[in-house]
mmCIF file of C-alpha atoms in Angstrom:
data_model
loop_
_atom_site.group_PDB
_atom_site.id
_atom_site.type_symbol
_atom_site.label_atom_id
_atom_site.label_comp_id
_atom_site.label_asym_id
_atom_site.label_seq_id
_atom_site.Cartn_x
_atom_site.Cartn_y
_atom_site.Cartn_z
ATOM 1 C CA UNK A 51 0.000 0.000 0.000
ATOM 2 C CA UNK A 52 1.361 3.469 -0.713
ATOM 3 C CA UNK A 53 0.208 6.758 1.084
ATOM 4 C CA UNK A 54 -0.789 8.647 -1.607
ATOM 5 C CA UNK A 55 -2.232 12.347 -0.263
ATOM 6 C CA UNK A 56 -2.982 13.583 -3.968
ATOM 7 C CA UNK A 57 -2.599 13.332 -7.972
ATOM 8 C CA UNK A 58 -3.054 15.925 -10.709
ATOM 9 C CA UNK A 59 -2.075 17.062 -13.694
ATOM 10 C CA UNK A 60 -0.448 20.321 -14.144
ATOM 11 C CA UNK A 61 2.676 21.937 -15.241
ATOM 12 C CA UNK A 62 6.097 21.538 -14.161
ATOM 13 C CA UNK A 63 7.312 25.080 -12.956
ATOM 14 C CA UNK A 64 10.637 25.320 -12.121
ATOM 15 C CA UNK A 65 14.360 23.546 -12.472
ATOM 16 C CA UNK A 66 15.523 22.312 -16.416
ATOM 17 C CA UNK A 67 11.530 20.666 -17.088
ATOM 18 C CA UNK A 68 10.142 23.742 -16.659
ATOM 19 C CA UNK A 69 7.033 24.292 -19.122
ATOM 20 C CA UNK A 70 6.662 20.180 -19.321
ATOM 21 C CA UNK A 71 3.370 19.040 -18.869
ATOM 22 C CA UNK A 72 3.765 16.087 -16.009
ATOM 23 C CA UNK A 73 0.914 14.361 -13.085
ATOM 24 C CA UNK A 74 2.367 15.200 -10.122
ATOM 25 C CA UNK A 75 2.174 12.086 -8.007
ATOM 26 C CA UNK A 76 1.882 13.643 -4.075
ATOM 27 C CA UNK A 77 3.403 10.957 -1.343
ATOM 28 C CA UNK A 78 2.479 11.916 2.214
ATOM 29 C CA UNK A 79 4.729 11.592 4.810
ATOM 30 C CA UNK A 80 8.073 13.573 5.282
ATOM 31 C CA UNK A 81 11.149 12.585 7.478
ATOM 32 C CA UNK A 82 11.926 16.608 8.045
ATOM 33 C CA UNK A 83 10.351 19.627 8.911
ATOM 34 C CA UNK A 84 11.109 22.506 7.496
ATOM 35 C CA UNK A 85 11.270 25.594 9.390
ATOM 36 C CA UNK A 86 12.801 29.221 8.712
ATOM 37 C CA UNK A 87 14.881 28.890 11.803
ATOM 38 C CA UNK A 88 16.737 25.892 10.793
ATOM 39 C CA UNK A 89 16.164 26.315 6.982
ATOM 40 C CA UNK A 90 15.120 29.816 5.713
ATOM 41 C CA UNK A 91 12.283 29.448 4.853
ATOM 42 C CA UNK A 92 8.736 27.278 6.020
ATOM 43 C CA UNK A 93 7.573 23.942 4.337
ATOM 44 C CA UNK A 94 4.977 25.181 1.530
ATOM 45 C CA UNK A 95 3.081 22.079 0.812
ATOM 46 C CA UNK A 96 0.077 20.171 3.029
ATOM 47 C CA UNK A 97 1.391 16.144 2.239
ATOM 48 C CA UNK A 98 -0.073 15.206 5.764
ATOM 49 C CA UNK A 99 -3.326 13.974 4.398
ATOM 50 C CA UNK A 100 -3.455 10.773 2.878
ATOM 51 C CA UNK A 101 -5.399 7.442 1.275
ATOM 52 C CA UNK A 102 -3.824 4.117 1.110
ATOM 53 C CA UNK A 103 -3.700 3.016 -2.399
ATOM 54 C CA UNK A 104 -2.597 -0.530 -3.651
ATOM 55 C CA UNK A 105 -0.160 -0.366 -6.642
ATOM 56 C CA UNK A 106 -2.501 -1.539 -9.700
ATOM 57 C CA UNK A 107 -5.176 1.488 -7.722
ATOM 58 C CA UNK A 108 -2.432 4.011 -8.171
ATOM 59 C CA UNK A 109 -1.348 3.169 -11.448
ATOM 60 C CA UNK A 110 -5.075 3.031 -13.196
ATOM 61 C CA UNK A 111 -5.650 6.352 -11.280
ATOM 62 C CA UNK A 112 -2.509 8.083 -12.743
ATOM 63 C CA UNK A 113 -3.715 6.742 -16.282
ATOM 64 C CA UNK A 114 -7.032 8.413 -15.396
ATOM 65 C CA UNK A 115 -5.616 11.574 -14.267
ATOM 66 C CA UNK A 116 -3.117 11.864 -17.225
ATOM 67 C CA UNK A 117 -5.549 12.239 -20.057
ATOM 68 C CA UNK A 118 -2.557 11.116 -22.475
ATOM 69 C CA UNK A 119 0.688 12.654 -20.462
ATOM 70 C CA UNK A 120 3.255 10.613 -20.270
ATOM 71 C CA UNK A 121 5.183 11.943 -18.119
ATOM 72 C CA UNK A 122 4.890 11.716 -14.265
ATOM 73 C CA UNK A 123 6.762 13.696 -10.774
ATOM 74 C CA UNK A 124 7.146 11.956 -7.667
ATOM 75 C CA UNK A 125 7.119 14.551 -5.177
ATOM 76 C CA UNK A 126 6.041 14.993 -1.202
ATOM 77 C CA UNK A 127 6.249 15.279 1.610
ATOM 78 C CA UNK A 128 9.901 12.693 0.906
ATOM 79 C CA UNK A 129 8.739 10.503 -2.346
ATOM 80 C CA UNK A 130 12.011 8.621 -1.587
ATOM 81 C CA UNK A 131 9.932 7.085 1.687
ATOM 82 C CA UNK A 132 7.647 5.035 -0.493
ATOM 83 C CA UNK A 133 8.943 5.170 -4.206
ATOM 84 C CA UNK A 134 9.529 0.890 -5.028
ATOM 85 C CA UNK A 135 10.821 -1.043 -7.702
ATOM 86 C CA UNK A 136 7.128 -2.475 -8.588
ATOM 87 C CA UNK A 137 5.847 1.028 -9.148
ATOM 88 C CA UNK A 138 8.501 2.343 -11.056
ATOM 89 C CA UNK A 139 8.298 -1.401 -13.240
ATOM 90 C CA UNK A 140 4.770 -0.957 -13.883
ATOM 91 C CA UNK A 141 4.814 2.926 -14.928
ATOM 92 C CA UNK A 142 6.866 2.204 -17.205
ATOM 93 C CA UNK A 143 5.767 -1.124 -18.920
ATOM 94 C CA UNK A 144 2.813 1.581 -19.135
ATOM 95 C CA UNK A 145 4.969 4.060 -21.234
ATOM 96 C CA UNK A 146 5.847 6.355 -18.851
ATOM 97 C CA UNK A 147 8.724 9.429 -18.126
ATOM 98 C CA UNK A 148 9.207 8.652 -14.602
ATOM 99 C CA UNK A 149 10.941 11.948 -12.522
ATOM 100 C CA UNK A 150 11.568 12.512 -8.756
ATOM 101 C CA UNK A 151 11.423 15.822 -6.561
ATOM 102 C CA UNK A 152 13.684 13.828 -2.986
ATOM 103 C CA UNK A 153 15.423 15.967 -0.350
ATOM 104 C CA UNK A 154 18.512 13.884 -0.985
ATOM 105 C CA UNK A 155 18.421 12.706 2.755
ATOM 106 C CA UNK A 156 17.078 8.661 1.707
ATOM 107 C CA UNK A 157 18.787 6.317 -0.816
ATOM 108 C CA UNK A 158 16.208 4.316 -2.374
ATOM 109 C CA UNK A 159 17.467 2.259 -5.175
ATOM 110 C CA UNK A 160 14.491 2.108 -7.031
ATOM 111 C CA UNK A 161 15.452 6.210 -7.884
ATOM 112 C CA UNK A 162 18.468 4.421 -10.115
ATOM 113 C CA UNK A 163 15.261 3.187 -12.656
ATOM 114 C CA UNK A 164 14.136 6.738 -13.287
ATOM 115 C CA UNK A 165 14.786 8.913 -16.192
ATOM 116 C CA UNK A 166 15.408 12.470 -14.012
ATOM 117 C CA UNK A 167 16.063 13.020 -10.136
ATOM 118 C CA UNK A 168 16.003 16.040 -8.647
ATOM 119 C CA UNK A 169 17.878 16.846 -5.270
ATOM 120 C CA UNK A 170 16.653 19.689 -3.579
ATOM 121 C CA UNK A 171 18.685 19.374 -0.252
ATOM 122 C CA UNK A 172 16.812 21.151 2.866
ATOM 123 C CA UNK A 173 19.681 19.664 5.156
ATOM 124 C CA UNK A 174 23.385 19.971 5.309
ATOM 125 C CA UNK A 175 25.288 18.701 2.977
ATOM 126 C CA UNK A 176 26.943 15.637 5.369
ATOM 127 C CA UNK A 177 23.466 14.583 5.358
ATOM 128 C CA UNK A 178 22.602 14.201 1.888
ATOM 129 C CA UNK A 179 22.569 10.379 0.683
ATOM 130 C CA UNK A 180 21.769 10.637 -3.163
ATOM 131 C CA UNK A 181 25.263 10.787 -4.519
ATOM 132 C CA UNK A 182 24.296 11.873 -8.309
ATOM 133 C CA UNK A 183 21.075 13.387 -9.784
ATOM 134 C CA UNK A 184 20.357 15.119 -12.891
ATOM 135 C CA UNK A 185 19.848 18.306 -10.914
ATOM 136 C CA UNK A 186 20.412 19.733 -7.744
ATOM 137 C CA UNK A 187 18.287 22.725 -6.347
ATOM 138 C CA UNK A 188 18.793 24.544 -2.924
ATOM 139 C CA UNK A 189 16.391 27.267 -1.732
ATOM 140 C CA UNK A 190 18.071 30.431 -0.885
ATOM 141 C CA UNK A 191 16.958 33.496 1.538
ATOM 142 C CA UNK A 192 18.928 36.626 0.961
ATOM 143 C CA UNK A 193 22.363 36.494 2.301
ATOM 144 C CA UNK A 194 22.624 32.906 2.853
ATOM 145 C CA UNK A 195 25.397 31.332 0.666
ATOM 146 C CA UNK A 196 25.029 29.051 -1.315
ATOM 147 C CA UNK A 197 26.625 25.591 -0.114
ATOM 148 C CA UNK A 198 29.760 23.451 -1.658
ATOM 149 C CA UNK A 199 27.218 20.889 -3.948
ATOM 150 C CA UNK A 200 28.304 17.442 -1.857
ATOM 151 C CA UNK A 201 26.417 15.679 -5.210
ATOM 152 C CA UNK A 202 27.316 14.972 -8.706
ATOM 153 C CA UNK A 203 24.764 16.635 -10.568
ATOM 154 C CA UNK A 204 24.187 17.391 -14.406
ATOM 155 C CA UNK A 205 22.856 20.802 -13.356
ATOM 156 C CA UNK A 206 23.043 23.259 -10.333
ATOM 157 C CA UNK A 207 20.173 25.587 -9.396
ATOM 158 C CA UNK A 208 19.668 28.254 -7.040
ATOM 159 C CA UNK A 209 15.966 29.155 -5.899
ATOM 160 C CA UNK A 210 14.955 32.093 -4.260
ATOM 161 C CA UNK A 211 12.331 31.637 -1.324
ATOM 162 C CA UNK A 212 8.680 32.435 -1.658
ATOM 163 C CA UNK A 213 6.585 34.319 0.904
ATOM 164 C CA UNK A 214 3.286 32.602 0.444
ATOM 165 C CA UNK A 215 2.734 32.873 -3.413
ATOM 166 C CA UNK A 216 4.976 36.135 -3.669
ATOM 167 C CA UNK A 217 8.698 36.186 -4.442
ATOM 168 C CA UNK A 218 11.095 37.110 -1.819
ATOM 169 C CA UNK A 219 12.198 40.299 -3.983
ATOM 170 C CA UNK A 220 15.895 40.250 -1.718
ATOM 171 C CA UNK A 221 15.760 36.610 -2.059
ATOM 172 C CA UNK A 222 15.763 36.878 -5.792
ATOM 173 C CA UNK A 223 18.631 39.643 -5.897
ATOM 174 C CA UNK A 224 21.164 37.918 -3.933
ATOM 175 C CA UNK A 225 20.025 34.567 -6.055
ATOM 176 C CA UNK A 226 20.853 36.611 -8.913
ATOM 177 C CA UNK A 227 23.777 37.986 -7.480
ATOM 178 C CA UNK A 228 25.170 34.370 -7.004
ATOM 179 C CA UNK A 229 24.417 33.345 -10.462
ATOM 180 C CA UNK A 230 26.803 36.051 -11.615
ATOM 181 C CA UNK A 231 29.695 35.672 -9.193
ATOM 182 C CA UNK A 232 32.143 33.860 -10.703
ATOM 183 C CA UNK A 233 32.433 30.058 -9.139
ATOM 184 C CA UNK A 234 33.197 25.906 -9.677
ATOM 185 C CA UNK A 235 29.859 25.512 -9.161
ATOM 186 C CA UNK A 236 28.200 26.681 -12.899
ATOM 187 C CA UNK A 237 24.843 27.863 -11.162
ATOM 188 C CA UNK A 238 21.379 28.407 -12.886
ATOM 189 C CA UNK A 239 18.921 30.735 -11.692
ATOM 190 C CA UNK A 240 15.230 28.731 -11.465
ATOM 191 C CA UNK A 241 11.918 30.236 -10.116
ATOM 192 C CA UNK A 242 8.720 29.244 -8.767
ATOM 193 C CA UNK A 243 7.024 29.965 -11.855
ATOM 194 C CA UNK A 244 3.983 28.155 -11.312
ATOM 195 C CA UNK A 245 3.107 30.353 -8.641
ATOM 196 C CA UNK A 246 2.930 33.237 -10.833
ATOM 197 C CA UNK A 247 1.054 31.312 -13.072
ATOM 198 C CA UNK A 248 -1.364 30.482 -10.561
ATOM 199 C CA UNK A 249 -0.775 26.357 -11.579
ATOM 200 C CA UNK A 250 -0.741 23.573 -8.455
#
C-alpha cells in the first residue's frame, strides 16, 4: 500500500523541465520539517493527508488523471519514503517518463530506474545520501550562501524563497547575485514559476 495524499495534472514550474506538462504524483509523509529557523524558509506544501492506495489502484488512477501525459513527478512530503521497484516497473511497462522531486536525505534504489532526479537538499550537505542526480536545487533566503554541492549533478540551481505565493524580492537579488559571481559551481537561476502562473 502506498500513502498517496494527492494526484493531478499540471505543469512543471521550475528547475531544467520547466514548461513540461507532467501528473504530479503527491506521497504523504516527510522525514523533516522545514522551518525558517533551521532552513530559511517554512515547508509550503500540506502532504499530511493521505489514502492508502494498492499499486494496480495508483497506477489506473494516474492513467485516469493523465488524459494522455506521459510523463509523471514523484514529489512529497519525501517521495524517496515510499517510491519501489514495482511502481517504477509498472509505470513504465505503461509508457511512462518517470521523474523525482527527494530531499537527498534517503537512498532508495528504485530512484536508479528513473529517467530524471532532482535533489533539492533542505539539510546539510553531510546529510545528503543521493550521490548523483540530474539536478540539484537549494532554496536560498537573501544572504545565505550558497553551499559546496556534496552531489554529482548534471545541473546546479539556485531558488529564491517564496513568501506565500509572492517572491522574496531580496531573495531573488542575492540569487541573482550568485548566479553572476564567478564560481566551480556553474549555477542556474530557477523560479517558482507556477506560482505566478497560478498552476498547483
Amino acid at each position: 500500500m502506498y500513502k498517496v495524499n494527492e494526484i493531478f495534472l499540471s505543469i512543471q514550474g521550475e528547475g531544467i523541465r520547466t514548461g513540461t506538462a507532467n501528473v504530479f504524483v503527491r506521497f504523504a509523509h516527510c522525514n523533516l520539517k522545514c522551518n525558517v529557523k533551521e532552513h530559511g524558509f517554512d515547508c509550503d506544501t500540506d502532504y499530511t493527508g493521505s489514502a492508502d492506495v494498492t499499486l494496480d489502484e495508483l497506477c489506473d488512477r494516474i492513467d485516469t488523471i493523465a488524459e494522455g501525459c506521459r510523463a509523471i513527478i514523484f514529489t512529497g512530503g519525501e517521495p524517496a519514503l515510499q517510491l519501489d521497484a514495482a511502481l517504477v516497473r509498472q509505470l513504465k511497462d505503461r509508457g511512462y517518463y518517470l521523474a523525482i522531486e527527494t530531499n537527498g536525505t534517503v537512498d532508495n534504489p528504485a530512484m536508479h530506474l528513473l529517467d530524471w532526479v532532482t535533489v533539492s537538499p533542505k539539510t546539510a550537505e553531510h546529510t545528503i545520501r543521493v550521490v548523483t542526480c540530474d539536478e540539484v536545487k537549494y532554496v536560498l533566503p537573501s544572504e545565505k550562501q550558497p553551499p559546496v554541492p556534496a552531489i554529482k549533478a548534471t545541473y546546479y540551481l539556485l531558488s529564491p524563497v517564496f513568501n506565500g505565493n509572492e517572491i522574496d524580492r531580496e531573495a531573488l537579488k542575492w540569487c541573482v547575485s550568485q548566479v553572476k559571481q564567478p564560481s566551480k559551481t556553474p549555477w542556474l537561476l530557477s523560479v517558482q514559476n507556477h506560482k505566478f502562473w497560478k498552476c498547483r
